[in-house]
C-alpha positions as a printed NumPy array, in Angstrom:
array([[ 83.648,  92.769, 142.109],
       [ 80.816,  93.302, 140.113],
       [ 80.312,  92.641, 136.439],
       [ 80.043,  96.669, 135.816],
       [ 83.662,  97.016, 138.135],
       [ 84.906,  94.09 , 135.767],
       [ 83.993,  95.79 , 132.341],
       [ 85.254,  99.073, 134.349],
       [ 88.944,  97.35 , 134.234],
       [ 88.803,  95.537, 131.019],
       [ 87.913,  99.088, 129.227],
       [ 90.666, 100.673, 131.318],
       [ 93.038,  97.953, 129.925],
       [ 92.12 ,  98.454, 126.815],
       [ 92.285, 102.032, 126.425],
       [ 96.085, 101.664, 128.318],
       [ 97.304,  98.69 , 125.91 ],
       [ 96.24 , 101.552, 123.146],
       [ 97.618, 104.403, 124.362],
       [101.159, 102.241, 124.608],
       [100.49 , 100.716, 121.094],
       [100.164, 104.881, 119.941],
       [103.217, 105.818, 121.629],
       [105.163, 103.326, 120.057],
       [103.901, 103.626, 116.76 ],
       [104.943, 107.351, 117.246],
       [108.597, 105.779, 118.145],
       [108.751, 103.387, 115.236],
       [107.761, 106.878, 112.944],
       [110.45 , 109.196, 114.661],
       [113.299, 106.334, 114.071],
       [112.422, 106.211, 110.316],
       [112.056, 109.915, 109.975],
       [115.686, 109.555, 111.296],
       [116.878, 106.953, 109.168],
       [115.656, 108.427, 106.342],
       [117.813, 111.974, 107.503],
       [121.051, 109.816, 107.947],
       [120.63 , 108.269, 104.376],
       [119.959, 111.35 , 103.018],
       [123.049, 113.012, 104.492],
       [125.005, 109.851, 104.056],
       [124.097, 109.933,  99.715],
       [125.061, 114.525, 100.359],
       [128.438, 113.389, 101.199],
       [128.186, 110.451,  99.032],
       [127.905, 112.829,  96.348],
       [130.246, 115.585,  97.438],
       [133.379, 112.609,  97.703],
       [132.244, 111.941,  94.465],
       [132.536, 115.959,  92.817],
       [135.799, 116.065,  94.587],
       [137.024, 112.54 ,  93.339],
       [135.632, 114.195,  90.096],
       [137.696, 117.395,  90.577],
       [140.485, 115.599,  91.233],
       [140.547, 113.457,  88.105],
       [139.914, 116.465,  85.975],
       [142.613, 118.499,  87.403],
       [145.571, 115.367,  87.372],
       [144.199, 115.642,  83.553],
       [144.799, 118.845,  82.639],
       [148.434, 118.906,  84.562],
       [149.187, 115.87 ,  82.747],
       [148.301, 117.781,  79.806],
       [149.869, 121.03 ,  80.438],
       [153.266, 118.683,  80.881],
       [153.391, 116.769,  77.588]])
């Protein structure tokens, strides 16, 4: 080959190892958009065990009170 068929393939290369670098950079940003959905969710329910927990307490209270 000739030096212009070499530089041909090394810019081919190039632009392919980028293209693969951008398309898993794109993967890396959907999994943390993800993660970040799941921990969100995770800390909703989280908070709604907690209001019920809450709910709960308060109502065992005022029985407790309604008996003595």
């Amino acid at each position: 080959m000739d030096r212009n068929a070499d530089q041909r393939d090394i810019n081919k290369d190039k632009r392919d190892l980028a293209a693969d670098r951008k398309d898993r950079n794109q993967d890396q940003r959907d999994i943390n958009h993800d993660r970040r959905d799941l921990s969100k969710d995770r800390a909703d329910r989280n908070k709604d065990q907690r209001d019920i927990n809450k709910d709960k307490d308060a109502g065992g209270q005022r029985c407790q009170q309604v008996r003595f």
